[in-house]
Amino acid sequence: MFRFITISIYVICSLALVVSVTGCSRSRLPDIQNPNSALIIGSRWKVERYELNGVADSLPVLQQAVFDFRENGQLIYTHESPAYKDLFNYSFLNDSLLRFRKDAPVSLVDYFIEVIRVTDTDFEFRVTDSYSSEKEHYSTRRL
C-alpha cells in the first residue's frame, strides 16, 4: 500500500511538472509557419501615417504613437503629448489577422489587426473592432 501511494505521488508530480513546463507557457514566440509573426513580434512600430474611415488624420503621428508587440503576447500602445499607455493581450488568428483585447477580467470588445504589408522596416495594417464600424489604417516604421 505504501509503495502504491509513493508511486502515485511520483506520477502526479511528474505530470504536474510536464504540464507546467509545456502547457502553461504564455509565450507568443514566432510561428515557423507564419512569416508575418516573425517580423511583427518583438518589434516596436511608430505611426507615420493614419487614416480613420479613409480620411487622413495627423493626430497619432503628432502624438508619436507606438505599437509594441511583446513576445509574451502583450501589445503596448503608447503616445506622447499627452502621455498615454494602454495594455492589450494579442494572438495571431492566421498569418494576416491578429486579435487583441484589453487586459481586463472581462473584455467586451475584440479588436482585430489585418496585416496589409509587413517588411523588416515597415508595417501597414488596418484595425477594426467588434463594437463599431470604424476602420483605422496605420502605416508604421520599425523603431
Coordinates of N, CA and C in Angstrom, one line a residue:
M1 N 0.8 -1.2 0.0 CA 0.0 0.0 0.0 C 0.9 1.3 0.0
F2 N 1.9 1.3 0.8 CA 2.8 2.4 0.9 C 3.5 2.7 -0.4
R3 N 3.9 1.6 -1.1 CA 4.6 1.7 -2.4 C 3.7 2.3 -3.4
F4 N 2.4 1.9 -3.4 CA 1.4 2.4 -4.4 C 1.2 3.9 -4.2
I5 N 1.1 4.3 -3.0 CA 1.0 5.8 -2.7 C 2.2 6.5 -3.1
T6 N 3.4 6.0 -2.9 CA 4.6 6.6 -3.3 C 4.7 6.8 -4.8
I7 N 4.4 5.7 -5.5 CA 4.4 5.7 -7.0 C 3.4 6.7 -7.5
S8 N 2.2 6.7 -6.9 CA 1.1 7.6 -7.3 C 1.6 9.1 -7.2
I9 N 2.2 9.4 -6.1 CA 2.7 10.7 -5.8 C 3.7 11.1 -6.8
Y10 N 4.6 10.2 -7.1 CA 5.7 10.4 -8.1 C 5.1 10.7 -9.5
V11 N 4.1 9.9 -9.9 CA 3.5 10.1 -11.2 C 2.8 11.4 -11.3
I12 N 2.0 11.8 -10.2 CA 1.3 13.1 -10.2 C 2.3 14.2 -10.3
C13 N 3.3 14.2 -9.5 CA 4.3 15.2 -9.5 C 5.0 15.4 -10.9
S14 N 5.3 14.2 -11.5 CA 5.9 14.2 -12.8 C 5.0 14.9 -13.9
L15 N 3.7 14.5 -13.8 CA 2.7 15.1 -14.8 C 2.6 16.6 -14.5
A16 N 2.5 17.0 -13.3 CA 2.4 18.4 -13.0 C 3.6 19.2 -13.5
L17 N 4.8 18.6 -13.4 CA 6.0 19.3 -13.9 C 5.9 19.4 -15.4
V18 N 5.5 18.3 -16.1 CA 5.4 18.4 -17.6 C 4.4 19.4 -18.0
V19 N 3.2 19.4 -17.4 CA 2.2 20.4 -17.7 C 2.7 21.8 -17.5
S20 N 3.3 22.0 -16.3 CA 3.8 23.4 -16.0 C 4.9 23.9 -17.0
V21 N 5.7 23.0 -17.5 CA 6.8 23.4 -18.4 C 6.3 23.6 -19.8
T22 N 5.4 22.7 -20.2 CA 5.0 22.8 -21.6 C 3.6 23.4 -21.9
G23 N 2.6 23.2 -21.0 CA 1.3 23.6 -21.3 C 0.9 24.9 -20.8
C24 N 1.6 25.5 -19.9 CA 1.2 26.8 -19.3 C 2.0 28.0 -19.8
S25 N 2.8 27.8 -20.8 CA 3.6 28.9 -21.3 C 2.7 29.9 -22.0
R26 N 2.8 31.2 -21.8 CA 2.1 32.2 -22.4 C 2.9 32.9 -23.5
S27 N 4.0 32.3 -23.8 CA 4.9 32.9 -24.8 C 4.3 32.9 -26.2
R28 N 4.5 34.0 -26.9 CA 3.9 34.1 -28.3 C 5.1 34.2 -29.3
L29 N 6.1 33.3 -29.1 CA 7.2 33.3 -30.0 C 6.8 33.0 -31.4
P30 N 7.5 33.6 -32.4 CA 7.1 33.5 -33.8 C 6.8 32.0 -34.2
D31 N 5.8 31.9 -35.0 CA 5.4 30.6 -35.5 C 6.2 30.4 -36.8
I32 N 6.8 29.3 -37.0 CA 7.6 29.0 -38.2 C 6.8 29.0 -39.4
Q33 N 5.5 28.6 -39.3 CA 4.6 28.6 -40.5 C 4.0 30.0 -40.8
N34 N 4.2 30.9 -39.9 CA 3.7 32.3 -40.1 C 4.8 33.3 -40.2
P35 N 5.2 33.6 -41.4 CA 6.4 34.5 -41.6 C 6.1 35.9 -41.1
N36 N 4.8 36.4 -41.1 CA 4.5 37.7 -40.6 C 4.7 37.8 -39.1
S37 N 4.5 36.8 -38.3 CA 4.7 36.8 -36.9 C 6.1 37.1 -36.5
A38 N 7.0 36.5 -37.3 CA 8.5 36.7 -37.0 C 8.9 38.1 -37.3
L39 N 8.2 38.8 -38.2 CA 8.5 40.2 -38.4 C 7.9 41.2 -37.4
I40 N 6.7 40.8 -36.9 CA 5.9 41.7 -36.1 C 6.3 41.6 -34.6
I41 N 6.4 40.3 -34.1 CA 6.6 40.1 -32.7 C 8.0 40.5 -32.3
G42 N 8.1 41.2 -31.1 CA 9.4 41.6 -30.6 C 9.8 43.0 -31.2
S43 N 8.9 43.7 -31.9 CA 9.2 44.9 -32.5 C 8.3 46.0 -32.0
R44 N 8.9 47.3 -32.1 CA 8.1 48.5 -31.8 C 7.9 49.2 -33.1
W45 N 6.7 49.7 -33.3 CA 6.3 50.3 -34.6 C 5.8 51.7 -34.4
K46 N 6.4 52.7 -34.9 CA 6.0 54.1 -34.8 C 5.1 54.5 -35.9
V47 N 4.0 55.1 -35.6 CA 3.0 55.5 -36.6 C 3.5 56.7 -37.4
E48 N 3.5 56.5 -38.8 CA 3.9 57.5 -39.7 C 2.8 58.1 -40.5
R49 N 1.7 57.4 -40.6 CA 0.5 57.8 -41.3 C -0.7 57.1 -40.7
Y50 N -1.8 57.8 -40.6 CA -3.0 57.3 -40.0 C -4.2 57.8 -40.8
E51 N -5.2 56.9 -41.0 CA -6.5 57.3 -41.6 C -7.6 56.7 -40.8
L52 N -8.7 57.4 -40.6 CA -9.9 56.9 -40.0 C -11.0 56.9 -41.0
N53 N -11.5 55.7 -41.3 CA -12.5 55.6 -42.3 C -12.2 56.3 -43.6
G54 N -10.9 56.2 -44.0 CA -10.4 56.7 -45.3 C -10.0 58.2 -45.3
V55 N -10.2 58.8 -44.2 CA -9.8 60.2 -44.0 C -8.5 60.4 -43.2
A56 N -7.5 61.1 -43.8 CA -6.2 61.2 -43.2 C -6.4 62.0 -41.9
D57 N -5.7 61.6 -40.8 CA -5.7 62.3 -39.5 C -4.3 62.3 -39.0
S58 N -3.7 63.5 -38.7 CA -2.3 63.5 -38.3 C -2.1 63.4 -36.8
L59 N -3.2 63.4 -36.0 CA -3.0 63.4 -34.6 C -2.2 62.2 -34.1
P60 N -2.4 60.9 -34.4 CA -1.5 59.9 -33.9 C 0.0 60.1 -34.3
V61 N 0.2 60.7 -35.5 CA 1.6 61.0 -35.9 C 2.2 62.0 -35.0
L62 N 1.4 63.1 -34.8 CA 1.9 64.2 -33.9 C 2.1 63.7 -32.5
Q63 N 1.3 62.8 -32.0 CA 1.4 62.3 -30.7 C 2.6 61.2 -30.6
Q64 N 3.2 60.9 -31.7 CA 4.3 59.9 -31.7 C 3.8 58.6 -31.2
A65 N 2.7 58.1 -31.7 CA 2.1 56.8 -31.3 C 3.0 55.6 -31.6
V66 N 3.1 54.6 -30.7 CA 3.9 53.5 -30.9 C 3.1 52.2 -30.5
F67 N 3.2 51.2 -31.4 CA 2.7 49.8 -31.1 C 3.9 49.0 -30.7
D68 N 3.9 48.3 -29.6 CA 5.0 47.5 -29.1 C 4.4 46.1 -28.9
F69 N 4.8 45.2 -29.9 CA 4.3 43.8 -29.8 C 5.3 42.9 -29.0
R70 N 5.0 42.7 -27.8 CA 5.9 41.9 -26.9 C 5.9 40.4 -27.2
E71 N 6.9 39.7 -26.9 CA 7.0 38.2 -27.2 C 6.1 37.5 -26.2
N72 N 5.7 38.1 -25.1 CA 4.8 37.4 -24.1 C 3.3 37.6 -24.4
G73 N 3.0 38.1 -25.7 CA 1.6 38.2 -26.1 C 0.9 39.5 -25.6
Q74 N 1.7 40.4 -25.2 CA 1.2 41.7 -24.8 C 1.5 42.8 -25.9
L75 N 0.5 43.6 -26.2 CA 0.6 44.7 -27.1 C 0.5 46.0 -26.2
I76 N 1.5 46.8 -26.3 CA 1.5 48.0 -25.5 C 1.4 49.2 -26.5
Y77 N 0.4 50.0 -26.4 CA 0.1 51.2 -27.2 C 0.4 52.4 -26.4
T78 N 1.4 53.2 -26.9 CA 1.7 54.4 -26.2 C 1.8 55.6 -27.1
H79 N 1.6 56.8 -26.5 CA 1.9 58.0 -27.3 C 2.3 59.1 -26.3
E80 N 3.0 60.1 -26.9 CA 3.3 61.3 -26.1 C 2.4 62.4 -26.4
S81 N 2.4 63.5 -25.6 CA 1.6 64.7 -25.9 C 0.1 64.5 -26.0
P82 N -0.6 64.1 -25.1 CA -0.2 63.8 -23.7 C 0.2 62.4 -23.5
A83 N 1.0 62.1 -22.5 CA 1.5 60.8 -22.2 C 0.3 59.8 -22.0
Y84 N 0.4 58.7 -22.7 CA -0.7 57.7 -22.6 C -0.1 56.3 -22.8
K85 N -0.7 55.3 -22.1 CA -0.2 53.9 -22.3 C -1.4 53.0 -22.1
D86 N -1.5 52.0 -23.0 CA -2.6 51.1 -22.8 C -2.1 49.7 -23.1
L87 N -2.6 48.7 -22.4 CA -2.1 47.3 -22.5 C -3.2 46.4 -23.0
F88 N -2.8 45.5 -24.0 CA -3.7 44.5 -24.5 C -3.0 43.2 -24.6
N89 N -3.8 42.1 -24.7 CA -3.3 40.8 -25.0 C -3.6 40.5 -26.4
Y90 N -2.6 40.0 -27.2 CA -2.9 39.7 -28.6 C -2.5 38.2 -28.9
S91 N -3.1 37.8 -30.1 CA -2.8 36.5 -30.6 C -3.0 36.5 -32.1
F92 N -2.3 35.7 -32.8 CA -2.4 35.5 -34.2 C -3.5 34.5 -34.5
L93 N -4.5 34.9 -35.3 CA -5.6 34.0 -35.7 C -5.2 33.3 -37.0
N94 N -4.4 33.9 -37.9 CA -3.8 33.3 -39.0 C -2.6 34.2 -39.4
D95 N -2.0 34.0 -40.6 CA -0.8 34.8 -41.0 C -1.1 36.3 -41.3
S96 N -2.4 36.7 -41.5 CA -2.7 38.1 -41.7 C -3.7 38.7 -40.8
L97 N -4.1 38.0 -39.7 CA -5.1 38.6 -38.8 C -4.7 38.3 -37.4
L98 N -4.7 39.4 -36.6 CA -4.4 39.3 -35.2 C -5.7 39.8 -34.4
R99 N -5.9 39.2 -33.2 CA -7.0 39.7 -32.3 C -6.3 40.2 -31.1
F100 N -6.8 41.4 -30.6 CA -6.2 41.8 -29.3 C -7.4 42.4 -28.5
R101 N -7.2 42.2 -27.2 CA -8.2 42.6 -26.2 C -7.6 43.4 -25.1
K102 N -8.4 44.2 -24.4 CA -8.0 44.9 -23.2 C -7.5 43.8 -22.2
D103 N -6.5 44.2 -21.4 CA -6.0 43.3 -20.4 C -6.9 43.6 -19.1
A104 N -8.1 43.0 -19.1 CA -9.0 43.1 -18.1 C -9.8 41.8 -17.8
P105 N -10.3 41.6 -16.7 CA -11.0 40.4 -16.4 C -12.2 40.1 -17.4
V106 N -12.9 41.1 -17.8 CA -14.0 41.0 -18.7 C -13.8 42.0 -19.8
S107 N -13.5 41.6 -21.0 CA -13.3 42.5 -22.1 C -14.5 42.3 -23.1
L108 N -15.2 43.4 -23.3 CA -16.4 43.4 -24.1 C -16.1 43.6 -25.6
V109 N -14.9 44.1 -25.9 CA -14.6 44.5 -27.3 C -13.4 43.7 -27.8
D110 N -13.5 43.0 -28.9 CA -12.4 42.4 -29.6 C -11.9 43.3 -30.7
Y111 N -10.6 43.6 -30.7 CA -10.0 44.4 -31.8 C -9.3 43.4 -32.7
F112 N -9.3 43.8 -34.0 CA -8.6 43.0 -35.0 C -7.6 43.8 -35.8
I113 N -6.4 43.2 -36.0 CA -5.4 43.8 -36.9 C -5.3 43.0 -38.2
E114 N -5.6 43.6 -39.3 CA -5.5 42.9 -40.6 C -4.2 43.4 -41.2
V115 N -3.2 42.5 -41.4 CA -1.9 42.8 -41.9 C -2.1 43.1 -43.4
I116 N -1.7 44.3 -43.8 CA -1.7 44.6 -45.3 C -0.4 44.4 -45.9
R117 N 0.7 44.8 -45.2 CA 2.0 44.6 -45.7 C 3.0 44.7 -44.5
V118 N 3.9 43.8 -44.4 CA 5.0 43.9 -43.4 C 6.3 43.5 -44.0
T119 N 7.3 44.3 -43.7 CA 8.7 44.1 -44.1 C 9.6 44.2 -42.9
D120 N 10.9 44.2 -43.1 CA 11.8 44.4 -42.0 C 11.7 45.8 -41.4
T121 N 11.3 46.7 -42.2 CA 11.3 48.1 -41.7 C 9.9 48.7 -41.6
D122 N 8.9 48.2 -42.4 CA 7.6 48.8 -42.4 C 6.5 47.8 -42.1
F123 N 5.4 48.4 -41.5 CA 4.2 47.5 -41.1 C 3.0 48.4 -41.4
E124 N 2.2 47.9 -42.3 CA 0.9 48.6 -42.7 C -0.2 47.7 -42.3
F125 N -1.2 48.2 -41.6 CA -2.3 47.4 -41.1 C -3.6 48.2 -40.9
R126 N -4.7 47.5 -40.8 CA -6.0 48.0 -40.6 C -6.5 47.5 -39.3
V127 N -7.1 48.4 -38.4 CA -7.7 48.0 -37.2 C -9.2 48.1 -37.2
T128 N -9.9 47.1 -36.8 CA -11.3 47.1 -36.7 C -11.7 46.6 -35.3
D129 N -12.9 46.7 -34.9 CA -13.3 46.1 -33.7 C -14.7 45.5 -33.8
S130 N -15.1 44.8 -32.8 CA -16.4 44.0 -32.8 C -17.5 44.9 -32.3
Y131 N -17.3 46.2 -32.0 CA -18.3 47.1 -31.5 C -18.7 48.2 -32.4
S132 N -17.8 48.7 -33.3 CA -18.2 49.8 -34.2 C -17.8 49.4 -35.6
S133 N -18.2 50.3 -36.5 CA -17.9 50.1 -37.9 C -16.6 50.9 -38.4
E134 N -16.0 51.5 -37.4 CA -14.8 52.3 -37.8 C -13.7 51.5 -38.3
K135 N -12.9 52.0 -39.3 CA -11.7 51.3 -39.8 C -10.6 52.3 -39.6
E136 N -9.5 51.9 -38.9 CA -8.3 52.7 -38.8 C -7.2 52.0 -39.6
H137 N -6.5 52.9 -40.4 CA -5.5 52.4 -41.2 C -4.2 53.0 -40.7
Y138 N -3.2 52.2 -40.4 CA -1.9 52.7 -39.9 C -0.8 52.3 -40.9
S139 N 0.1 53.2 -41.1 CA 1.4 52.9 -41.7 C 2.5 53.2 -40.7
T140 N 3.3 52.2 -40.4 CA 4.3 52.4 -39.3 C 5.7 52.0 -39.8
R141 N 6.6 52.5 -39.0 CA 8.0 52.1 -39.3 C 8.7 51.6 -38.0
R142 N 9.5 50.5 -38.2 CA 10.2 49.9 -37.0 C 11.1 50.9 -36.3
L143 N 11.1 50.9 -35.0 CA 12.0 51.7 -34.2 C 13.3 50.9 -33.9

